[in-house]
Every structure is written in structure tokens, then in C-alpha cells.
Amino acid sequence: MFELKHLYQGFRDPKTIASLAHDIAQTAKTVKGAINIMEVCGGHTHTIMKYGLLDLLPDNIEFIHGPGCPVCIMPKERIDQASVLAQQENVILLTLGDMIRVPGSHGSLASFRAKGCDIRPLYDPLDSLKIARDNPDKTVVFFAIGFETSTPMTAILLQLAEQEKLDNLLFHINHVLVPPAIDAVMQDPNTKVNAFIGPAHVSVITGANIYRSAVQRYGTPLVVSGFEPVDVMESILRITRQKAAGQAQLDIQYSRAVSEEGNLRAQATVNQYFAIRPQFRWRGLGPIPNSALQLKAEYAHRDAELRFKDCLPVKEIDDHKACQCGDILRGLAKPKDCKVFGRGCNPETPLGSCMVSSEGACNAYYRYQGVTHKEIQHG
């Protein structure tokens, strides 16, 4: 009988991983200088930490953890906007996953829910349609987040709302784009990054070509990788071989699902409803031009930011002073460099989004590297 493990067990094979580790070590000996790889997606960070891949790599290969996930990079003022929306009369606020636990400047959405606001976490965005149908006297706001991976789902949701004429379903759009974030990382004068592992799920939608200009502009190898241990190790080997050969190329490791062009139908649907937002502030990276999406003008009647413009806060809010999440998201610090890591900040009482998100770097270090009482007391 076919079981779920048959889908992944070949990508977690110890012998294959050991062979790849040997090839990486041998090739890395021929590379002058350090290979500083940024994995953009927190899914890769968790694979690296969970399976102990760092312990298999030579000393001249280092991982610099990147933006991580849409939850990690959401600035406090956007969370504050969501909490204000939830406090409006006859409003139901919907959002996905860990977003409900990320601290804003006045608390998380979970804390406002505990105070009586109608805030509902969703597993399936399409549930928004049923909630809007079942509550015609309420304004239902979907707080949409995600990289390019989840944007088509929001576009489909909007399309269905238009077809059903569900006029009470609005959208607060927080979809962000990966390539401008790479530009922001590489334009930072303090960056050490000289190679990237790109998230495969993004390129399933967009195609790998979205990274080509960054590879050419900065001379950095970029390998679009799957998320299993063998995927990541093979991607590291491909980067190391490029470095050894003095090359900088765009490469697709996850060729079983990613093409250069991507899903053209999904791209067309996204382009039908969304336009590029001139600027979006990323937690840790600051304002990045053309790095997010917004609803097109013809769908302004569904834009919660416009409908509730007069009451939404716009002041930029910095992170807690003790939290180094911003530096971690830029690759300038590791989670254990933060003084509150494992002390005042843990998955149960997070100070920053890197600890809240199931894909955050701090969450990965806390969960998989182990934090002993001695470390917490003495650092």
C-alpha cells in the first residue's frame, strides 16, 4: 500500500546525504574564501537545523538566514492596522496561520480576540467566502499575507467574491515579492552574502527567471531548491561547484516542479487583480521599493485600506529594543546573538516575529538546536 513516507523517504536517505557532504567538502577545499549562503525561505532554515546539516559542512561554508517568511517580515504597523480593523463595529477579521500571534505595538491579534474581537484564523482562505455568505450584515476582512506562492489563492478568492457579488468581503493586502528583498540584502554595505538558495514553492508559480537579474547584477550563484535534506545538500553542492569554477549562474535543483517560466495561468490571474505597490516596509529590511502588491484601482471597492483609511494607523513602529529580529532577518546576526533569545523570548512568549513564525530562524534554533538552562542563565 502506498504511504505518505514514500513521497519523501528518498530525499532523507542518510547514505545520499553523506555522499553529498563528502563531495561538498572536497569541492570546498578548492574555493578561496568563505561561501556565505543566504537561504531566503524559513522552510530551508528549518530543514537545515532539524536535520543537522550545518554539522556536515566544511568551515568555509556558512548559512546566513534570510527574511524567512511573510509572517517574519510583517512590520508592527500592519499588525496594528489589522487589530484596528478587528475593533470596528460589525467587522470579522480573517487571517492565516501564525499571523494571529505576531506582536503588534498594542498586542497580538490573539490578544484582541481574547478581548472579544471577532478574529478568525483560517486553514483554507476559501472559507472566507462561506463566512461572508453566512454574515451578510457584517463586513468580512481577509488579512492576506504571503510571498508569490500564496498570491494566486488570494486572486482566486477575489475572483470568486466578484462572481458571487459578495460585497461584504474586503481585503487587506500584504503580499510581498522575493526579488526586491534580495536586492535590499545585496545593497546593504554590511552584507556578507555571496550565494543564495531560492525557495522552490515561489518559483513553482513565478518561474526561476525572476532571479536571473539578481544573479547577473551581483555575481552571486542562486540555486532554486526543494525543501528536503537531499534537496538542500545538492543545492549547496551546486553552489560550491559554481564557486570553485568562478561562476555565478541561476540553477534549478528542484526541476521536478520548477521551470524557468513558471505557472503562466497563475501569473495571469495575479496580474488581473494586483498591481505593484510603490513601497512596502519589511520588518528588519526597512522600506523596499516595488516589493509588494496592492489591489488594482478597479477593485478599490474591496480594499480595506481604502474603506477604513480614516481610522488605520500609518506610523512606523520599530521592534522591541531588546529584540534583534531585524538584524537576524538581514543576516547580520544569528538567533543566539540576541540577548533575549531563550530567556524573555521563546515560542510561548515571543518578542519578535522570528520566534513566532513556524518558519522563523529563532523558532528553528530554539526548536532544533536545543536551549539548555545553562545557556539561558549564562549565555
Coordinates of C-alpha atoms in Angstrom, one line a residue:
M1 CA 0.0 0.0 0.0
F2 CA 1.3 3.5 -0.9
E3 CA 2.1 5.6 2.2
L4 CA 3.0 9.2 2.7
K5 CA 6.6 8.4 3.6
H6 CA 7.1 7.1 0.0
L7 CA 6.9 10.7 -1.2
Y8 CA 9.9 11.9 0.8
Q9 CA 11.9 9.0 2.2
G10 CA 14.3 9.0 -0.8
F11 CA 15.1 12.7 -0.1
R12 CA 16.1 11.9 3.5
D13 CA 18.4 9.0 2.8
P14 CA 21.5 9.1 5.1
K15 CA 23.8 7.5 2.5
T16 CA 22.9 10.0 -0.1
I17 CA 23.3 12.9 2.3
A18 CA 26.7 11.6 3.4
S19 CA 27.8 11.3 -0.2
L20 CA 26.8 14.8 -0.9
A21 CA 28.5 16.1 2.2
H22 CA 31.7 14.4 1.1
D23 CA 31.5 16.0 -2.4
I24 CA 30.8 19.4 -0.8
A25 CA 33.8 19.1 1.5
Q26 CA 36.1 18.1 -1.3
T27 CA 34.9 20.8 -3.7
A28 CA 35.0 23.5 -1.0
K29 CA 38.8 22.8 -0.5
T30 CA 39.3 24.4 -3.9
V31 CA 37.4 27.6 -3.1
K32 CA 39.3 30.6 -1.9
G33 CA 37.4 32.5 0.8
A34 CA 34.1 31.9 2.5
I35 CA 30.9 30.7 0.8
N36 CA 28.2 32.7 2.6
I37 CA 24.8 31.3 1.5
M38 CA 21.6 33.0 2.3
E39 CA 18.5 30.8 2.3
V40 CA 15.7 33.2 1.7
C41 CA 12.9 31.0 3.0
G42 CA 12.4 29.8 6.6
G43 CA 11.4 26.4 5.3
H44 CA 15.0 25.8 4.3
T45 CA 16.2 27.1 7.6
H46 CA 14.1 24.6 9.5
T47 CA 15.4 21.7 7.2
I48 CA 19.0 22.8 7.9
M49 CA 18.5 23.0 11.6
K50 CA 16.2 20.0 12.1
Y51 CA 18.4 17.5 10.2
G52 CA 21.7 18.9 11.5
L53 CA 23.0 19.8 8.0
L54 CA 25.3 22.5 9.5
D55 CA 27.4 19.8 11.2
L56 CA 28.0 18.1 7.8
L57 CA 29.5 21.2 6.1
P58 CA 33.1 22.4 6.0
D59 CA 34.2 25.5 7.9
N60 CA 34.3 27.8 4.9
I61 CA 30.6 27.3 4.2
E62 CA 28.2 29.4 6.4
F63 CA 24.5 30.0 6.3
I64 CA 23.1 33.5 6.7
H65 CA 19.4 33.2 7.4
G66 CA 17.3 35.5 5.3
P67 CA 13.8 37.1 5.5
G68 CA 12.3 33.8 6.3
C69 CA 8.6 34.1 5.7
P70 CA 5.8 36.6 5.3
V71 CA 4.9 36.4 9.0
C72 CA 8.5 37.2 9.9
I73 CA 8.8 40.4 7.8
M74 CA 5.4 41.9 8.7
P75 CA 6.0 45.3 10.4
K76 CA 4.2 46.2 13.5
E77 CA 2.1 48.9 11.9
R78 CA 0.5 46.4 9.5
I79 CA -0.5 44.3 12.5
D80 CA -1.8 47.4 14.3
Q81 CA -3.9 48.1 11.2
A82 CA -5.3 44.5 11.4
S83 CA -6.1 45.0 15.1
V84 CA -7.9 48.3 14.4
L85 CA -9.9 46.7 11.7
A86 CA -11.0 44.0 14.1
Q87 CA -12.2 46.6 16.6
Q88 CA -14.5 48.2 14.1
E89 CA -18.2 47.7 14.6
N90 CA -19.6 44.7 12.7
V91 CA -16.2 43.6 11.3
I92 CA -15.0 40.0 11.2
L93 CA -11.2 39.8 10.6
L94 CA -9.8 36.7 8.9
T95 CA -6.1 35.7 8.6
L96 CA -3.8 32.7 8.2
G97 CA -1.6 30.7 10.4
D98 CA 0.9 32.2 12.8
M99 CA -0.1 35.8 11.9
I100 CA -2.6 35.8 14.8
R101 CA 0.3 35.5 17.3
V102 CA 2.7 38.2 16.0
P103 CA 3.1 41.1 18.5
G104 CA 1.9 44.5 17.3
S105 CA 2.6 47.6 19.3
H106 CA -0.6 47.1 21.3
G107 CA -0.6 43.3 21.4
S108 CA -1.2 40.4 19.0
L109 CA -4.4 39.6 17.2
A110 CA -4.8 36.7 19.6
S111 CA -4.9 39.2 22.5
F112 CA -7.5 41.3 20.7
R113 CA -9.5 38.2 20.1
A114 CA -9.4 37.4 23.8
K115 CA -10.9 40.8 24.4
G116 CA -13.9 40.0 22.3
C117 CA -13.0 41.0 18.7
D118 CA -14.2 38.6 16.1
I119 CA -10.9 37.4 14.7
R120 CA -10.8 34.0 13.0
P121 CA -7.7 32.1 11.9
L122 CA -8.2 30.2 8.7
Y123 CA -6.7 27.0 7.3
D124 CA -8.3 27.5 3.9
P125 CA -8.7 31.0 2.5
L126 CA -11.8 29.9 0.6
D127 CA -13.6 29.6 3.9
S128 CA -13.7 33.4 3.7
L129 CA -16.5 33.0 1.1
K130 CA -18.7 31.0 3.4
I131 CA -18.1 33.4 6.3
A132 CA -19.1 36.3 4.1
R133 CA -22.2 34.4 2.9
D134 CA -23.2 33.5 6.4
N135 CA -22.8 37.0 7.8
P136 CA -24.3 39.4 5.2
D137 CA -24.8 42.1 7.9
K138 CA -21.1 42.1 8.7
T139 CA -18.0 43.4 6.9
V140 CA -15.6 40.5 6.5
V141 CA -11.9 41.5 6.0
F142 CA -9.4 39.0 4.8
F143 CA -5.9 40.0 6.0
A144 CA -3.9 38.4 3.1
I145 CA -0.3 37.6 3.6
G146 CA 2.3 35.6 1.6
F147 CA 5.1 35.6 -0.9
E148 CA 4.4 34.9 -4.5
T149 CA 3.4 31.3 -3.6
S150 CA 0.1 32.2 -1.9
T151 CA -0.9 35.3 -4.0
P152 CA -2.8 33.2 -6.7
M153 CA -5.1 31.9 -3.9
T154 CA -6.0 35.4 -2.9
A155 CA -6.5 36.3 -6.5
I156 CA -8.9 33.4 -7.0
L157 CA -10.7 34.3 -3.7
L158 CA -11.2 37.8 -5.0
Q159 CA -12.4 36.5 -8.4
L160 CA -15.0 34.2 -6.7
A161 CA -16.1 37.1 -4.5
E162 CA -16.7 39.2 -7.6
Q163 CA -18.6 36.4 -9.3
E164 CA -20.8 35.8 -6.3
K165 CA -21.2 39.6 -5.7
L166 CA -20.2 39.2 -2.0
D167 CA -19.9 42.9 -1.5
N168 CA -19.2 42.5 2.2
L169 CA -15.9 40.7 1.6
L170 CA -12.9 43.1 1.7
F171 CA -9.1 42.5 1.5
H172 CA -6.2 44.0 3.4
I173 CA -3.3 43.0 1.0
N174 CA 0.2 42.2 2.4
H175 CA 1.6 40.0 -0.3
V176 CA 5.3 40.6 -0.8
L177 CA 7.8 39.8 -3.5
V178 CA 11.1 38.0 -3.1
P179 CA 13.4 39.5 -5.7
P180 CA 13.3 43.1 -4.3
A181 CA 14.2 41.7 -0.9
I182 CA 17.3 40.0 -2.4
D183 CA 18.2 43.4 -3.9
A184 CA 17.8 45.0 -0.4
V185 CA 20.1 42.4 1.1
M186 CA 22.8 42.8 -1.5
Q187 CA 22.7 46.6 -1.4
D188 CA 23.4 46.6 2.3
P189 CA 27.0 47.6 2.6
N190 CA 27.4 45.2 5.6
T191 CA 26.2 42.1 3.8
K192 CA 28.5 39.1 3.6
V193 CA 26.1 37.1 1.3
N194 CA 27.7 35.8 -1.9
A195 CA 25.3 33.0 -2.8
F196 CA 21.5 32.2 -2.5
I197 CA 19.2 29.3 -2.1
G198 CA 15.9 30.3 -3.6
P199 CA 12.6 28.9 -2.4
A200 CA 11.1 26.4 -4.8
H201 CA 7.5 27.0 -3.9
V202 CA 7.8 30.6 -5.1
S203 CA 9.3 29.6 -8.4
V204 CA 6.6 26.9 -9.0
I205 CA 4.4 30.0 -9.5
T206 CA 6.7 32.6 -10.9
G207 CA 9.3 30.5 -12.6
A208 CA 13.1 30.7 -11.8
N209 CA 13.7 33.5 -14.2
I210 CA 12.6 36.1 -11.6
Y211 CA 16.1 35.7 -10.0
R212 CA 18.1 36.0 -13.2
S213 CA 18.7 39.7 -13.0
A214 CA 19.9 39.4 -9.4
V215 CA 22.4 36.7 -10.4
Q216 CA 23.7 38.9 -13.2
R217 CA 23.7 42.1 -11.2
Y218 CA 25.5 40.9 -8.1
G219 CA 27.5 37.9 -9.5
T220 CA 26.0 35.6 -6.9
P221 CA 25.1 31.9 -7.7
L222 CA 21.5 31.2 -6.9
V223 CA 20.0 27.7 -6.8
V224 CA 16.3 27.2 -6.6
S225 CA 16.0 24.3 -4.1
G226 CA 13.4 21.9 -2.7
F227 CA 13.0 21.6 1.0
E228 CA 14.1 18.0 1.8
P229 CA 17.6 17.4 3.2
V230 CA 18.9 15.9 0.0
D231 CA 17.5 18.9 -2.0
V232 CA 19.3 21.3 0.3
M233 CA 22.6 19.4 0.3
E234 CA 22.5 19.0 -3.5
S235 CA 21.9 22.8 -3.8
I236 CA 24.9 23.5 -1.6
L237 CA 27.0 21.3 -3.8
R238 CA 25.8 23.1 -6.9
I239 CA 26.7 26.4 -5.3
T240 CA 30.1 25.1 -4.2
R241 CA 30.9 23.9 -7.7
Q242 CA 30.0 27.2 -9.1
K243 CA 32.3 29.0 -6.6
A244 CA 35.1 26.6 -7.4
A245 CA 34.7 27.3 -11.1
G246 CA 34.4 31.0 -10.6
Q247 CA 30.9 31.1 -12.0
A248 CA 27.6 32.8 -11.0
Q249 CA 24.6 31.2 -12.5
L250 CA 20.9 30.6 -12.0
D251 CA 20.3 26.9 -11.4
I252 CA 17.2 24.8 -10.8
Q253 CA 17.7 22.0 -8.4
Y254 CA 14.0 21.4 -7.9
S255 CA 13.4 20.6 -11.6
R256 CA 10.7 18.1 -10.7
A257 CA 8.4 21.0 -10.1
V258 CA 10.1 24.3 -11.2
S259 CA 10.6 25.6 -14.7
E260 CA 12.1 28.9 -15.9
E261 CA 8.7 30.3 -16.9
G262 CA 6.5 29.0 -14.0
N263 CA 2.8 28.8 -13.9
L264 CA 1.6 31.2 -16.6
R265 CA -2.0 30.8 -15.8
A266 CA -1.5 31.6 -12.1
Q267 CA 0.6 34.6 -13.1
A268 CA -2.1 35.9 -15.4
T269 CA -4.7 35.6 -12.6
V270 CA -2.5 37.5 -10.2
N271 CA -1.8 40.2 -12.8
Q272 CA -5.6 40.6 -13.4
Y273 CA -6.2 41.7 -9.8
F274 CA -2.9 43.1 -8.4
A275 CA -0.5 45.9 -9.2
I276 CA 2.9 46.6 -7.8
R277 CA 2.8 48.7 -4.6
P278 CA 5.4 51.5 -4.9
Q279 CA 6.9 50.8 -1.4
F280 CA 6.4 48.3 1.5
R281 CA 8.2 48.3 4.8
W282 CA 9.7 44.9 5.6
R283 CA 10.5 44.1 9.2
G284 CA 14.2 44.2 9.5
L285 CA 14.9 45.3 6.0
G286 CA 13.0 48.6 6.1
P287 CA 11.2 50.2 3.2
I288 CA 11.8 48.4 -0.1
P289 CA 10.6 49.9 -3.4
N290 CA 8.3 47.8 -5.6
S291 CA 8.4 44.9 -3.1
A292 CA 4.7 44.2 -2.6
L293 CA 1.3 44.1 -4.2
Q294 CA -1.9 46.1 -3.9
L295 CA -5.3 45.8 -5.5
K296 CA -5.8 47.4 -8.8
A297 CA -7.8 50.6 -9.0
E298 CA -10.9 48.8 -10.5
Y299 CA -11.1 46.7 -7.3
A300 CA -10.8 49.6 -4.9
H301 CA -14.3 48.7 -3.6
R302 CA -12.8 45.6 -2.0
D303 CA -9.7 47.4 -0.5
A304 CA -10.0 47.6 3.3
E305 CA -7.1 50.1 3.5
L306 CA -9.2 52.5 1.4
R307 CA -12.6 51.7 3.1
F308 CA -11.1 52.3 6.6
K309 CA -8.5 54.8 5.6
D310 CA -9.6 57.4 8.2
C311 CA -9.0 55.1 11.2
L312 CA -6.0 53.0 10.2
P313 CA -2.7 53.9 11.8
V314 CA 0.2 54.6 9.5
K315 CA 3.0 55.5 11.9
E316 CA 6.0 53.2 11.5
I317 CA 6.6 51.1 14.7
D318 CA 10.0 49.6 15.5
D319 CA 10.6 46.3 17.2
H320 CA 11.2 45.8 20.9
K321 CA 14.6 47.3 21.7
A322 CA 15.8 44.1 23.2
C323 CA 14.8 42.1 20.1
Q324 CA 17.4 41.6 17.3
C325 CA 14.9 40.2 14.9
G326 CA 15.7 42.9 12.4
D327 CA 19.4 42.0 12.3
I328 CA 18.6 38.3 12.0
L329 CA 16.3 39.0 9.0
R330 CA 19.1 40.9 7.3
G331 CA 21.6 38.2 8.0
L332 CA 23.7 40.4 10.3
A333 CA 23.1 38.3 13.4
K334 CA 22.3 34.7 14.4
P335 CA 19.4 34.0 16.9
K336 CA 21.8 33.1 19.7
D337 CA 23.4 36.5 19.4
C338 CA 20.2 38.0 20.7
K339 CA 20.3 38.6 24.5
V340 CA 16.7 37.7 25.0
F341 CA 16.8 34.5 22.9
G342 CA 15.5 31.6 25.1
R343 CA 15.1 34.0 28.0
G344 CA 12.3 36.5 27.6
C345 CA 11.7 35.4 24.1
N346 CA 10.6 31.9 23.3
P347 CA 7.8 30.3 21.2
E348 CA 5.3 30.6 24.1
T349 CA 6.1 34.3 24.8
P350 CA 7.7 35.7 21.7
L351 CA 9.0 39.2 21.5
G352 CA 9.6 39.2 17.7
S353 CA 8.2 37.6 14.6
C354 CA 11.3 35.4 14.1
M355 CA 10.3 33.4 17.2
V356 CA 6.5 33.5 16.5
S357 CA 6.6 32.0 13.0
S358 CA 6.9 28.3 12.5
E359 CA 9.4 29.2 9.7
G360 CA 11.3 31.8 11.7
A361 CA 15.0 31.4 12.3
C362 CA 14.7 32.0 16.0
N363 CA 12.0 29.4 16.2
A364 CA 14.2 26.9 14.3
Y365 CA 17.2 27.4 16.6
Y366 CA 15.1 27.1 19.7
R367 CA 13.3 24.0 18.5
Y368 CA 16.2 22.1 16.9
Q369 CA 19.5 23.2 18.4
G370 CA 18.2 22.9 22.0
V371 CA 18.4 25.6 24.6
T372 CA 19.7 24.4 28.0
H373 CA 19.1 26.1 31.3
K374 CA 22.8 26.8 31.5
E375 CA 22.7 28.6 28.1
I376 CA 19.7 30.7 29.3
Q377 CA 21.4 31.6 32.6
H378 CA 24.9 32.2 31.3
G379 CA 24.6 32.7 27.6

